[in-house]
Coordinates of C-alpha atoms in Angstrom, one line a residue:
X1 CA 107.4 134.7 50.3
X2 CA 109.7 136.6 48.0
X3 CA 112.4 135.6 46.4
X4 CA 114.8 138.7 45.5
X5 CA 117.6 138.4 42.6
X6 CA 118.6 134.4 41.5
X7 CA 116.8 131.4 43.2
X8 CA 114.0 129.6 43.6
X9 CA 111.5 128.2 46.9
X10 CA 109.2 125.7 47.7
X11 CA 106.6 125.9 49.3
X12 CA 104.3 122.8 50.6
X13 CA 101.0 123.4 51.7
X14 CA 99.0 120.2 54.1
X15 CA 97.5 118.3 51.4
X16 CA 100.4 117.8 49.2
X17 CA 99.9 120.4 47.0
X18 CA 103.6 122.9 46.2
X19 CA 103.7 126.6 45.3
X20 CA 106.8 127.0 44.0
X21 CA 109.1 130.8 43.0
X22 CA 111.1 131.5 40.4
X23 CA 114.2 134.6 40.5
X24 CA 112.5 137.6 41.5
X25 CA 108.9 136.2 42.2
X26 CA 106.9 137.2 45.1
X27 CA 103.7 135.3 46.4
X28 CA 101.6 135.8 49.1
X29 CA 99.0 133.4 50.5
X30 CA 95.8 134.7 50.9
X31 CA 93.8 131.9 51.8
X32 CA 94.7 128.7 53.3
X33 CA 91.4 128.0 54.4
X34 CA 90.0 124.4 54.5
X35 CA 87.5 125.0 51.6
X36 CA 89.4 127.3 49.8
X37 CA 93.3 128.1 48.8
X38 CA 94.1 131.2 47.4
X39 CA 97.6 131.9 46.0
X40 CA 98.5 135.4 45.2
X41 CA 101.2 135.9 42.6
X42 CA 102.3 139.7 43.2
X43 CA 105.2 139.4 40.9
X44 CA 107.2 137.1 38.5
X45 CA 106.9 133.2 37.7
X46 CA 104.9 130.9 40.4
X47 CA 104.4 127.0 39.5
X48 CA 101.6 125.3 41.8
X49 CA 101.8 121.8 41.7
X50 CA 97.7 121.4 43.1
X51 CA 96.6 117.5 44.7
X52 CA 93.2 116.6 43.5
X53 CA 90.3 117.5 46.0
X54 CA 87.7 119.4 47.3
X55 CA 88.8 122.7 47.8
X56 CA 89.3 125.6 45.7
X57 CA 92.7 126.5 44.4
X58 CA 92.9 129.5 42.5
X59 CA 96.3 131.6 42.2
X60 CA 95.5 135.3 41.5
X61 CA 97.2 138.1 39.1
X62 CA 95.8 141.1 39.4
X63 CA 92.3 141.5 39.1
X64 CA 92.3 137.7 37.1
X65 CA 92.2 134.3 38.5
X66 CA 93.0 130.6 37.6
X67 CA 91.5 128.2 39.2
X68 CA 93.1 124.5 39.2
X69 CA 90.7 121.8 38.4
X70 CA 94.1 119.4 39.6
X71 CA 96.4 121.3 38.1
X72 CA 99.8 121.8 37.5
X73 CA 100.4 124.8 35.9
X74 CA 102.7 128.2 35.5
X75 CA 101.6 131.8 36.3
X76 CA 103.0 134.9 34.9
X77 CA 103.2 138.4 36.4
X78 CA 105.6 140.8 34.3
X79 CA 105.3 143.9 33.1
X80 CA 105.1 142.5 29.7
X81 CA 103.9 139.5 29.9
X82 CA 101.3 138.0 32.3
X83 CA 99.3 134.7 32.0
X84 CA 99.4 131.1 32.6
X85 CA 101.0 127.8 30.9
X86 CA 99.0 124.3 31.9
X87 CA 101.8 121.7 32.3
X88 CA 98.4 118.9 33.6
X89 CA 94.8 118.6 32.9
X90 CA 93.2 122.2 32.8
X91 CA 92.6 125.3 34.6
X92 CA 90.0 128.0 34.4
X93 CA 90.8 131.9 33.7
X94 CA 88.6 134.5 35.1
X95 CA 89.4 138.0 33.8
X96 CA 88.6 141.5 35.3
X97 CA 85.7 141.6 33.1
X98 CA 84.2 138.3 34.0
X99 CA 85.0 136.8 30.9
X100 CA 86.1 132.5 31.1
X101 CA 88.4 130.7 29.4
X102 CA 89.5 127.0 29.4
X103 CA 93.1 126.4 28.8
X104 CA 94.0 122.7 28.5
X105 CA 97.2 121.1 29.2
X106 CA 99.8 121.8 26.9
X107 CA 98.3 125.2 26.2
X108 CA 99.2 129.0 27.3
X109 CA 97.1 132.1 27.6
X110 CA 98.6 135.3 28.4
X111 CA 96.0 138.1 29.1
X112 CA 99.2 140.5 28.1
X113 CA 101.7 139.5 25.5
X114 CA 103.8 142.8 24.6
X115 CA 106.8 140.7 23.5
X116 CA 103.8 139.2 21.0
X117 CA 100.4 140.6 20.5
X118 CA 99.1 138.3 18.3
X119 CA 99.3 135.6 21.1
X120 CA 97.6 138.1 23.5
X121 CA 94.2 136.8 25.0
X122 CA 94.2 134.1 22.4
X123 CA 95.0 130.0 23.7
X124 CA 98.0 128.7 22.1
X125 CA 100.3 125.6 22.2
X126 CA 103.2 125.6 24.3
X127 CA 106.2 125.4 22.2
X128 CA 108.1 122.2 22.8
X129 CA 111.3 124.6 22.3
X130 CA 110.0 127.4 24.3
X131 CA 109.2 124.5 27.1
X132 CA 112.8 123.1 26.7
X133 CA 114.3 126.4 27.1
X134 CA 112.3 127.2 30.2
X135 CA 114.6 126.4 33.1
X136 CA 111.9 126.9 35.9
X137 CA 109.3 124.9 34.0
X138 CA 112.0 121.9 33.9
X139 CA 113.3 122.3 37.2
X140 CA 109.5 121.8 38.4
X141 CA 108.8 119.1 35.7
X142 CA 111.5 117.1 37.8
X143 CA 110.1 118.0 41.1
X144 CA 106.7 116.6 39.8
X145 CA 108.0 113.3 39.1
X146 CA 109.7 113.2 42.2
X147 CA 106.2 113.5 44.0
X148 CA 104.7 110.9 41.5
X149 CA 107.5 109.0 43.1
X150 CA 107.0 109.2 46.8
X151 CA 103.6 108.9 46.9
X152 CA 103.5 105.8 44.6
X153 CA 106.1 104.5 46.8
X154 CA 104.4 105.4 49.9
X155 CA 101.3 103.9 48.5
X156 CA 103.1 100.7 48.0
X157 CA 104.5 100.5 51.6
X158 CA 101.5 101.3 53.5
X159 CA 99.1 98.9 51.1
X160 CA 96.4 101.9 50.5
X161 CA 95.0 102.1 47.3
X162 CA 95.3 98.0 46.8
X163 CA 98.8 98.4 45.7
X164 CA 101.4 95.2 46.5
X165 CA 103.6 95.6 48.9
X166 CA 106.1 92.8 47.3
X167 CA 106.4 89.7 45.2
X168 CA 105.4 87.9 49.1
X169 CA 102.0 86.6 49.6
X170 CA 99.6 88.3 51.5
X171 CA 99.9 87.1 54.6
X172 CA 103.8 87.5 54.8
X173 CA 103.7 90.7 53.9
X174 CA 101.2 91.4 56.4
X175 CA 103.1 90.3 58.8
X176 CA 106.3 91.8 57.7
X177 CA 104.5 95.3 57.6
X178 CA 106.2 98.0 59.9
X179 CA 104.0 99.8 62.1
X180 CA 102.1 102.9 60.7
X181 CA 104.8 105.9 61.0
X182 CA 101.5 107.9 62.6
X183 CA 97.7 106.9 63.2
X184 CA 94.6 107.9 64.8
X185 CA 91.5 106.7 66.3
X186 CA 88.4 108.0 68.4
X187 CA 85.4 106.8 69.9
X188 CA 82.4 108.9 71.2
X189 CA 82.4 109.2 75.3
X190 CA 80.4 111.0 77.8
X191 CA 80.6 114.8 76.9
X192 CA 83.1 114.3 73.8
X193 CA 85.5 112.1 71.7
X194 CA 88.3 109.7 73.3
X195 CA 91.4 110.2 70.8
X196 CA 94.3 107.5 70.4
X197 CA 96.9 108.3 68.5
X198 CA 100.2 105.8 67.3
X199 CA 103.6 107.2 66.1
X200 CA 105.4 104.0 65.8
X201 CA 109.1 105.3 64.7
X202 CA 108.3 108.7 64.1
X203 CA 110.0 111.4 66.5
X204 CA 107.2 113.6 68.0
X205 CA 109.8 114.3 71.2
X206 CA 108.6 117.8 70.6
X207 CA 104.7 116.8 71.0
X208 CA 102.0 116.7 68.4
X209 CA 98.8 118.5 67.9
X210 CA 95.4 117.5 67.7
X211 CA 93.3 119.3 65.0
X212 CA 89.6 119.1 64.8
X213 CA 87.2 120.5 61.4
X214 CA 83.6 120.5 60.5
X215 CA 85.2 119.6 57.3
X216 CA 87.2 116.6 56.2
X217 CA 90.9 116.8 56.4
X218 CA 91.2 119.2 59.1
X219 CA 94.2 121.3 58.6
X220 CA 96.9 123.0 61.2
X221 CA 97.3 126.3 61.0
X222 CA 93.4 126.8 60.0
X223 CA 91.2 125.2 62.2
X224 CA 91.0 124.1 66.3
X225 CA 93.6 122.2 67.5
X226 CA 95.3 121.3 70.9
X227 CA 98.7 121.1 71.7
X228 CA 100.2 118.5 73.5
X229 CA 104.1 118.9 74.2
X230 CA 104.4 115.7 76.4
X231 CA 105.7 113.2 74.0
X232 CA 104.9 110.2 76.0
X233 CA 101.1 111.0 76.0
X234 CA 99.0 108.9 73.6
X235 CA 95.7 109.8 74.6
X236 CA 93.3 112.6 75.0
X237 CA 89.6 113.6 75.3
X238 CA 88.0 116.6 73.4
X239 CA 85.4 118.1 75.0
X240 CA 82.7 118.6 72.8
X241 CA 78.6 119.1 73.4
X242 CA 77.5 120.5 70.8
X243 CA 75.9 117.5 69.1
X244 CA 78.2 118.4 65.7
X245 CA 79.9 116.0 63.9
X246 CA 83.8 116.3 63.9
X247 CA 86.4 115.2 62.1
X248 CA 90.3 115.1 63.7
X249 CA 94.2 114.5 62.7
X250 CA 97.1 114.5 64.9
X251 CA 100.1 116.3 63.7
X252 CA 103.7 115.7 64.6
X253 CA 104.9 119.3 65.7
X254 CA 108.0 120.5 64.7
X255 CA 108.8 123.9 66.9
X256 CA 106.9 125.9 63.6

């Protein structure tokens, strides 16, 4: 994805994570494998906004890499300047020569500083000036919040995580709840696994696909999946003898 002269992109990836441009960035992405992202930055400002998991994320410059450890944090890759700021928790820097370094939030380290050498390879503070004259770092500080937001609020409406609903007792609320917007179930059968799958309101008139991983939280594109376009089917069997274990999602499709 490249974004040539002013603007900026957004780019979500299936486990909530962003990758977002700045003017004049280009990233490519190298890896969206279930055990391992890797984010390219080929040129200018990237901001990845990385969900706590499993898998690896690392975003490379050159021949360096940081790697999130839940991250959210700026990468740089200028002709003058290249490096990373750490906006949450921390992220690891690999260099070319193998060497590791630990920049904390609120920190920066630039590999190459020619605008200042004496910041060069060395971790700094971030500047609460330089941070309030940053444009893309506050445009993204904003579009943080607003995914603290949605998931708090869509932690509250489903109940997960214990959170309350509303002021109601339980059992109002319970029986107040709308059905799930999309759900899934399975049970083992002769020669494979019997899938059931809900959508209550959600529009899936263009089908939904199935998606099936040795790993947990399979992902679409990435790993097997089946497409079903008819949107009135609720049902389906997977074929599977292989005596694995298997874990599945269904996925409202929507025409790419």
């Amino acid at each position: 994805v490249e974004i040539i002269g002013a603007g900026k992109a957004i780019i979500n990836l299936d486990d909530g994570s962003a990758v977002r441009l700045n003017s004049n960035s280009l990233v490519i992405l190298s890896s969206l494998d279930p055990k391992q992202v890797v984010i390219t930055n080929e040129k200018g400002q990237i901001y990845t906004r990385v969900m706590p998991g499993e898998r690896a994320f690392k975003v490379k410059v050159g021949n360096s890499v940081y790697q999130s450890m839940g991250t959210a944090y700026k990468t740089v890759n200028e002709a003058r300047l290249k490096g990373v700021e750490v906006y949450e928790n921390k992220v690891k820097f690999t260099g070319g020569d193998k060497k590791e370094v630990t920049v904390e939030a609120g920190n920066k380290y630039y590999e190459l500083n020619e605008l200042d050498r004496k910041a060069e390879k060395v971790v700094i503070k971030i500047a609460k000036t330089d941070a309030a004259k940053d444009t893309f770092v506050k445009w993204n500080l904003a579009e943080d919040e607003k995914m603290t937001e949605e998931t708090v609020s869509s932690t509250q409406e489903t109940g997960e995580g214990g959170g309350a609903a509303s002021a109601d007792n339980s059992e109002t609320a319970s029986e107040e709840a709308e059905t799930p917007v999309l759900s899934l179930s399975g049970s083992a059968v002769d020669n494979g696994v019997s899938l059931t799958w809900n959508v209550g309101n959600l529009d899936v008139s263009s089908g939904v696909k199935l998606v099936k991983s040795g790993e947990i939280n399979p992902v679409y594109p990435g790993n097997d999946y089946v497409y079903i376009s008819d949107s009135s089917v609720r049902s389906y069997k997977w074929a599977i003898m292989d005596g694995k274990a298997y874990y599945f999602r269904v996925c409202q499709y929507l025409n790419g």
